[in-house]
């Protein structure tokens, strides 16, 4: 009962979104959960049914007693097949190890990216307001802009290519 209550209390949608799982992984997990729920439902249905067979009832109902005897013999001789699941367990453990390694690698990448984002945020917070910047400040930050402007001045170009197409012409005449 405790596991059922724990299963109900788990918010899988929040888990999927917080872990950042891909669509394929989420759909595979949902399919697995559905198969598990179906298997549990079937187990509950069949566990409530009786498992013994009343052969005396069938002998009294059927005319052919040999069939009942053969069925009883087959049931007594029946041994369920056992499977060696060690190979599957090893495959699952290997997959789990790879998943954990991939998760740790992703964690390291996210930590690096998070540090870069925090550095960028600190840089933005410490930057001067835009209205206090001078053209020399911009030229120092991006020397290519200064080079491009000097090249345009040398060639006698006074307009920026693509400016009119993007922002329109502001001439009144």
PDB file of C-alpha atoms in Angstrom:
ATOM      1  CA  UNK A   1       0.000   0.000   0.000  1.00  0.00           C
ATOM      2  CA  UNK A   2       2.835   2.381   0.788  1.00  0.00           C
ATOM      3  CA  UNK A   3       4.295   1.963  -2.683  1.00  0.00           C
ATOM      4  CA  UNK A   4       0.910   2.679  -4.245  1.00  0.00           C
ATOM      5  CA  UNK A   5       0.594   5.879  -2.205  1.00  0.00           C
ATOM      6  CA  UNK A   6       4.137   6.882  -3.154  1.00  0.00           C
ATOM      7  CA  UNK A   7       3.395   6.230  -6.840  1.00  0.00           C
ATOM      8  CA  UNK A   8       0.295   8.403  -6.689  1.00  0.00           C
ATOM      9  CA  UNK A   9       2.221  11.189  -4.918  1.00  0.00           C
ATOM     10  CA  UNK A  10       4.912  11.373  -7.622  1.00  0.00           C
ATOM     11  CA  UNK A  11       4.380  14.220 -10.081  1.00  0.00           C
ATOM     12  CA  UNK A  12       5.901  12.759 -13.247  1.00  0.00           C
ATOM     13  CA  UNK A  13       5.223  15.857 -15.362  1.00  0.00           C
ATOM     14  CA  UNK A  14       7.341  17.934 -12.977  1.00  0.00           C
ATOM     15  CA  UNK A  15      10.074  15.283 -12.994  1.00  0.00           C
ATOM     16  CA  UNK A  16      10.166  15.197 -16.798  1.00  0.00           C
ATOM     17  CA  UNK A  17      10.416  18.984 -17.058  1.00  0.00           C
ATOM     18  CA  UNK A  18      12.924  19.421 -14.212  1.00  0.00           C
ATOM     19  CA  UNK A  19      15.281  16.765 -15.585  1.00  0.00           C
ATOM     20  CA  UNK A  20      15.093  18.190 -19.090  1.00  0.00           C
ATOM     21  CA  UNK A  21      14.410  14.815 -20.658  1.00  0.00           C
ATOM     22  CA  UNK A  22      14.008  14.483 -24.411  1.00  0.00           C
ATOM     23  CA  UNK A  23      10.705  13.682 -26.096  1.00  0.00           C
ATOM     24  CA  UNK A  24      11.789  10.132 -26.936  1.00  0.00           C
ATOM     25  CA  UNK A  25      12.862   9.426 -23.357  1.00  0.00           C
ATOM     26  CA  UNK A  26       9.621  10.832 -21.956  1.00  0.00           C
ATOM     27  CA  UNK A  27       7.493   8.782 -24.371  1.00  0.00           C
ATOM     28  CA  UNK A  28       9.499   5.625 -23.534  1.00  0.00           C
ATOM     29  CA  UNK A  29       9.025   6.251 -19.800  1.00  0.00           C
ATOM     30  CA  UNK A  30       5.307   6.857 -20.257  1.00  0.00           C
ATOM     31  CA  UNK A  31       4.967   3.652 -22.303  1.00  0.00           C
ATOM     32  CA  UNK A  32       6.841   1.754 -19.593  1.00  0.00           C
ATOM     33  CA  UNK A  33       4.578   3.218 -16.875  1.00  0.00           C
ATOM     34  CA  UNK A  34       1.505   2.199 -18.907  1.00  0.00           C
ATOM     35  CA  UNK A  35       2.768  -1.369 -19.364  1.00  0.00           C
ATOM     36  CA  UNK A  36       3.579  -1.553 -15.654  1.00  0.00           C
ATOM     37  CA  UNK A  37       0.115  -0.302 -14.689  1.00  0.00           C
ATOM     38  CA  UNK A  38      -1.501  -2.830 -17.068  1.00  0.00           C
ATOM     39  CA  UNK A  39       0.597  -5.646 -15.609  1.00  0.00           C
ATOM     40  CA  UNK A  40      -0.360  -4.641 -12.059  1.00  0.00           C
ATOM     41  CA  UNK A  41      -4.034  -4.506 -13.022  1.00  0.00           C
ATOM     42  CA  UNK A  42      -3.884  -7.968 -14.614  1.00  0.00           C
ATOM     43  CA  UNK A  43      -2.017  -9.351 -11.602  1.00  0.00           C
ATOM     44  CA  UNK A  44      -4.735  -8.052  -9.290  1.00  0.00           C
ATOM     45  CA  UNK A  45      -7.456  -9.540 -11.503  1.00  0.00           C
ATOM     46  CA  UNK A  46      -5.834 -12.954 -11.700  1.00  0.00           C
ATOM     47  CA  UNK A  47      -4.672 -13.087  -8.084  1.00  0.00           C
ATOM     48  CA  UNK A  48      -8.298 -12.974  -6.969  1.00  0.00           C
ATOM     49  CA  UNK A  49      -9.238 -16.029  -9.028  1.00  0.00           C
ATOM     50  CA  UNK A  50      -8.970 -19.563  -7.642  1.00  0.00           C
ATOM     51  CA  UNK A  51      -5.939 -21.526  -8.793  1.00  0.00           C
ATOM     52  CA  UNK A  52      -7.081 -25.083  -8.077  1.00  0.00           C
ATOM     53  CA  UNK A  53      -8.966 -27.229 -10.585  1.00  0.00           C
ATOM     54  CA  UNK A  54     -11.837 -29.468  -9.457  1.00  0.00           C
ATOM     55  CA  UNK A  55     -11.278 -32.548 -11.619  1.00  0.00           C
ATOM     56  CA  UNK A  56     -14.113 -34.484  -9.925  1.00  0.00           C
ATOM     57  CA  UNK A  57     -16.559 -31.877 -11.215  1.00  0.00           C
ATOM     58  CA  UNK A  58     -15.236 -32.272 -14.766  1.00  0.00           C
ATOM     59  CA  UNK A  59     -15.375 -36.098 -14.491  1.00  0.00           C
ATOM     60  CA  UNK A  60     -19.044 -35.854 -13.523  1.00  0.00           C
ATOM     61  CA  UNK A  61     -19.890 -33.400 -16.318  1.00  0.00           C
ATOM     62  CA  UNK A  62     -17.873 -34.832 -19.233  1.00  0.00           C
ATOM     63  CA  UNK A  63     -18.525 -38.224 -20.810  1.00  0.00           C
ATOM     64  CA  UNK A  64     -14.896 -38.740 -21.886  1.00  0.00           C
ATOM     65  CA  UNK A  65     -13.085 -39.399 -18.599  1.00  0.00           C
ATOM     66  CA  UNK A  66      -9.752 -40.038 -20.392  1.00  0.00           C
ATOM     67  CA  UNK A  67      -9.488 -36.346 -21.345  1.00  0.00           C
ATOM     68  CA  UNK A  68      -9.956 -35.315 -17.723  1.00  0.00           C
ATOM     69  CA  UNK A  69      -7.341 -37.863 -16.611  1.00  0.00           C
ATOM     70  CA  UNK A  70      -4.902 -36.613 -19.247  1.00  0.00           C
ATOM     71  CA  UNK A  71      -5.509 -32.980 -18.244  1.00  0.00           C
ATOM     72  CA  UNK A  72      -4.954 -33.857 -14.585  1.00  0.00           C
ATOM     73  CA  UNK A  73      -1.723 -35.692 -15.452  1.00  0.00           C
ATOM     74  CA  UNK A  74      -0.495 -32.741 -17.549  1.00  0.00           C
ATOM     75  CA  UNK A  75      -1.280 -30.297 -14.744  1.00  0.00           C
ATOM     76  CA  UNK A  76       0.582 -32.403 -12.178  1.00  0.00           C
ATOM     77  CA  UNK A  77       3.587 -32.827 -14.487  1.00  0.00           C
ATOM     78  CA  UNK A  78       3.683 -29.146 -15.423  1.00  0.00           C
ATOM     79  CA  UNK A  79       6.849 -27.353 -14.372  1.00  0.00           C
ATOM     80  CA  UNK A  80       7.143 -23.671 -15.191  1.00  0.00           C
ATOM     81  CA  UNK A  81      10.106 -22.728 -17.336  1.00  0.00           C
ATOM     82  CA  UNK A  82      12.770 -20.747 -15.564  1.00  0.00           C
ATOM     83  CA  UNK A  83      14.724 -18.144 -17.438  1.00  0.00           C
ATOM     84  CA  UNK A  84      18.203 -16.885 -16.769  1.00  0.00           C
ATOM     85  CA  UNK A  85      17.764 -13.137 -16.496  1.00  0.00           C
ATOM     86  CA  UNK A  86      21.359 -12.408 -15.533  1.00  0.00           C
ATOM     87  CA  UNK A  87      22.158 -11.288 -19.090  1.00  0.00           C
ATOM     88  CA  UNK A  88      19.252  -8.826 -18.983  1.00  0.00           C
ATOM     89  CA  UNK A  89      20.278  -7.585 -15.552  1.00  0.00           C
ATOM     90  CA  UNK A  90      23.843  -7.047 -16.772  1.00  0.00           C
ATOM     91  CA  UNK A  91      22.534  -5.147 -19.809  1.00  0.00           C
ATOM     92  CA  UNK A  92      20.383  -2.976 -17.542  1.00  0.00           C
ATOM     93  CA  UNK A  93      23.325  -2.339 -15.216  1.00  0.00           C
ATOM     94  CA  UNK A  94      25.517  -1.414 -18.195  1.00  0.00           C
ATOM     95  CA  UNK A  95      22.823   0.941 -19.477  1.00  0.00           C
ATOM     96  CA  UNK A  96      22.447   2.412 -16.010  1.00  0.00           C
ATOM     97  CA  UNK A  97      26.201   2.967 -15.731  1.00  0.00           C
ATOM     98  CA  UNK A  98      26.265   4.682 -19.131  1.00  0.00           C
ATOM     99  CA  UNK A  99      23.260   6.813 -18.174  1.00  0.00           C
ATOM    100  CA  UNK A 100      24.908   7.863 -14.920  1.00  0.00           C
ATOM    101  CA  UNK A 101      28.152   8.708 -16.746  1.00  0.00           C
ATOM    102  CA  UNK A 102      26.225  10.721 -19.330  1.00  0.00           C
ATOM    103  CA  UNK A 103      24.308  12.501 -16.568  1.00  0.00           C
ATOM    104  CA  UNK A 104      27.555  13.399 -14.787  1.00  0.00           C
ATOM    105  CA  UNK A 105      29.032  14.659 -18.057  1.00  0.00           C
ATOM    106  CA  UNK A 106      25.928  16.749 -18.659  1.00  0.00           C
ATOM    107  CA  UNK A 107      26.115  18.054 -15.104  1.00  0.00           C
ATOM    108  CA  UNK A 108      29.700  19.202 -15.693  1.00  0.00           C
ATOM    109  CA  UNK A 109      28.711  20.929 -18.943  1.00  0.00           C
ATOM    110  CA  UNK A 110      25.796  22.640 -17.232  1.00  0.00           C
ATOM    111  CA  UNK A 111      28.033  23.763 -14.355  1.00  0.00           C
ATOM    112  CA  UNK A 112      30.488  25.296 -16.835  1.00  0.00           C
ATOM    113  CA  UNK A 113      27.679  27.016 -18.739  1.00  0.00           C
ATOM    114  CA  UNK A 114      26.115  28.232 -15.496  1.00  0.00           C
ATOM    115  CA  UNK A 115      29.432  29.745 -14.404  1.00  0.00           C
ATOM    116  CA  UNK A 116      29.760  31.483 -17.787  1.00  0.00           C
ATOM    117  CA  UNK A 117      26.228  32.829 -17.477  1.00  0.00           C
ATOM    118  CA  UNK A 118      26.919  34.077 -13.948  1.00  0.00           C
ATOM    119  CA  UNK A 119      30.088  35.806 -15.201  1.00  0.00           C
ATOM    120  CA  UNK A 120      28.095  37.388 -18.031  1.00  0.00           C
ATOM    121  CA  UNK A 121      25.407  38.520 -15.609  1.00  0.00           C
ATOM    122  CA  UNK A 122      28.020  40.036 -13.306  1.00  0.00           C
ATOM    123  CA  UNK A 123      29.590  41.774 -16.315  1.00  0.00           C
ATOM    124  CA  UNK A 124      26.199  43.184 -17.341  1.00  0.00           C
ATOM    125  CA  UNK A 125      25.466  44.395 -13.815  1.00  0.00           C
ATOM    126  CA  UNK A 126      28.857  46.126 -13.584  1.00  0.00           C
ATOM    127  CA  UNK A 127      28.675  47.697 -17.050  1.00  0.00           C
ATOM    128  CA  UNK A 128      28.055  51.401 -17.499  1.00  0.00           C
ATOM    129  CA  UNK A 129      24.648  52.485 -18.765  1.00  0.00           C
ATOM    130  CA  UNK A 130      24.329  52.708 -22.549  1.00  0.00           C
ATOM    131  CA  UNK A 131      23.744  56.461 -22.557  1.00  0.00           C
ATOM    132  CA  UNK A 132      27.109  57.005 -20.825  1.00  0.00           C
ATOM    133  CA  UNK A 133      29.163  55.113 -23.455  1.00  0.00           C
ATOM    134  CA  UNK A 134      31.347  57.003 -25.923  1.00  0.00           C
ATOM    135  CA  UNK A 135      32.357  55.937 -29.411  1.00  0.00           C
ATOM    136  CA  UNK A 136      35.878  55.374 -28.124  1.00  0.00           C
ATOM    137  CA  UNK A 137      34.534  52.895 -25.535  1.00  0.00           C
ATOM    138  CA  UNK A 138      32.730  50.987 -28.302  1.00  0.00           C
ATOM    139  CA  UNK A 139      35.828  51.085 -30.534  1.00  0.00           C
ATOM    140  CA  UNK A 140      37.964  49.688 -27.718  1.00  0.00           C
ATOM    141  CA  UNK A 141      35.480  46.922 -27.019  1.00  0.00           C
ATOM    142  CA  UNK A 142      35.150  45.964 -30.717  1.00  0.00           C
ATOM    143  CA  UNK A 143      38.150  47.110 -32.805  1.00  0.00           C
ATOM    144  CA  UNK A 144      36.553  45.679 -35.977  1.00  0.00           C
ATOM    145  CA  UNK A 145      33.898  48.393 -35.861  1.00  0.00           C
ATOM    146  CA  UNK A 146      36.559  51.100 -35.861  1.00  0.00           C
ATOM    147  CA  UNK A 147      38.378  49.403 -38.759  1.00  0.00           C
ATOM    148  CA  UNK A 148      35.152  49.104 -40.773  1.00  0.00           C
ATOM    149  CA  UNK A 149      34.306  52.781 -40.229  1.00  0.00           C
ATOM    150  CA  UNK A 150      37.828  53.882 -41.237  1.00  0.00           C
ATOM    151  CA  UNK A 151      37.666  51.733 -44.386  1.00  0.00           C
ATOM    152  CA  UNK A 152      34.275  53.202 -45.322  1.00  0.00           C
ATOM    153  CA  UNK A 153      35.596  56.752 -44.806  1.00  0.00           C
ATOM    154  CA  UNK A 154      38.649  56.047 -47.001  1.00  0.00           C
ATOM    155  CA  UNK A 155      36.401  54.741 -49.785  1.00  0.00           C
ATOM    156  CA  UNK A 156      33.991  57.642 -49.417  1.00  0.00           C
ATOM    157  CA  UNK A 157      31.024  55.536 -48.395  1.00  0.00           C
ATOM    158  CA  UNK A 158      28.710  57.421 -46.083  1.00  0.00           C
ATOM    159  CA  UNK A 159      25.915  54.863 -45.736  1.00  0.00           C
ATOM    160  CA  UNK A 160      25.838  51.459 -44.109  1.00  0.00           C
ATOM    161  CA  UNK A 161      24.923  48.681 -46.561  1.00  0.00           C
ATOM    162  CA  UNK A 162      21.487  47.217 -45.836  1.00  0.00           C
ATOM    163  CA  UNK A 163      20.484  50.013 -43.441  1.00  0.00           C
ATOM    164  CA  UNK A 164      17.735  51.463 -45.657  1.00  0.00           C
ATOM    165  CA  UNK A 165      16.309  48.012 -46.353  1.00  0.00           C
ATOM    166  CA  UNK A 166      16.149  47.175 -42.666  1.00  0.00           C
ATOM    167  CA  UNK A 167      15.177  50.520 -41.102  1.00  0.00           C
ATOM    168  CA  UNK A 168      13.799  52.536 -44.035  1.00  0.00           C
ATOM    169  CA  UNK A 169      14.766  55.922 -45.431  1.00  0.00           C
ATOM    170  CA  UNK A 170      14.314  58.831 -43.052  1.00  0.00           C
ATOM    171  CA  UNK A 171      14.799  61.594 -45.711  1.00  0.00           C
ATOM    172  CA  UNK A 172      11.840  63.941 -45.968  1.00  0.00           C
ATOM    173  CA  UNK A 173      12.552  64.928 -49.581  1.00  0.00           C
TER     174      UNK A 173
END
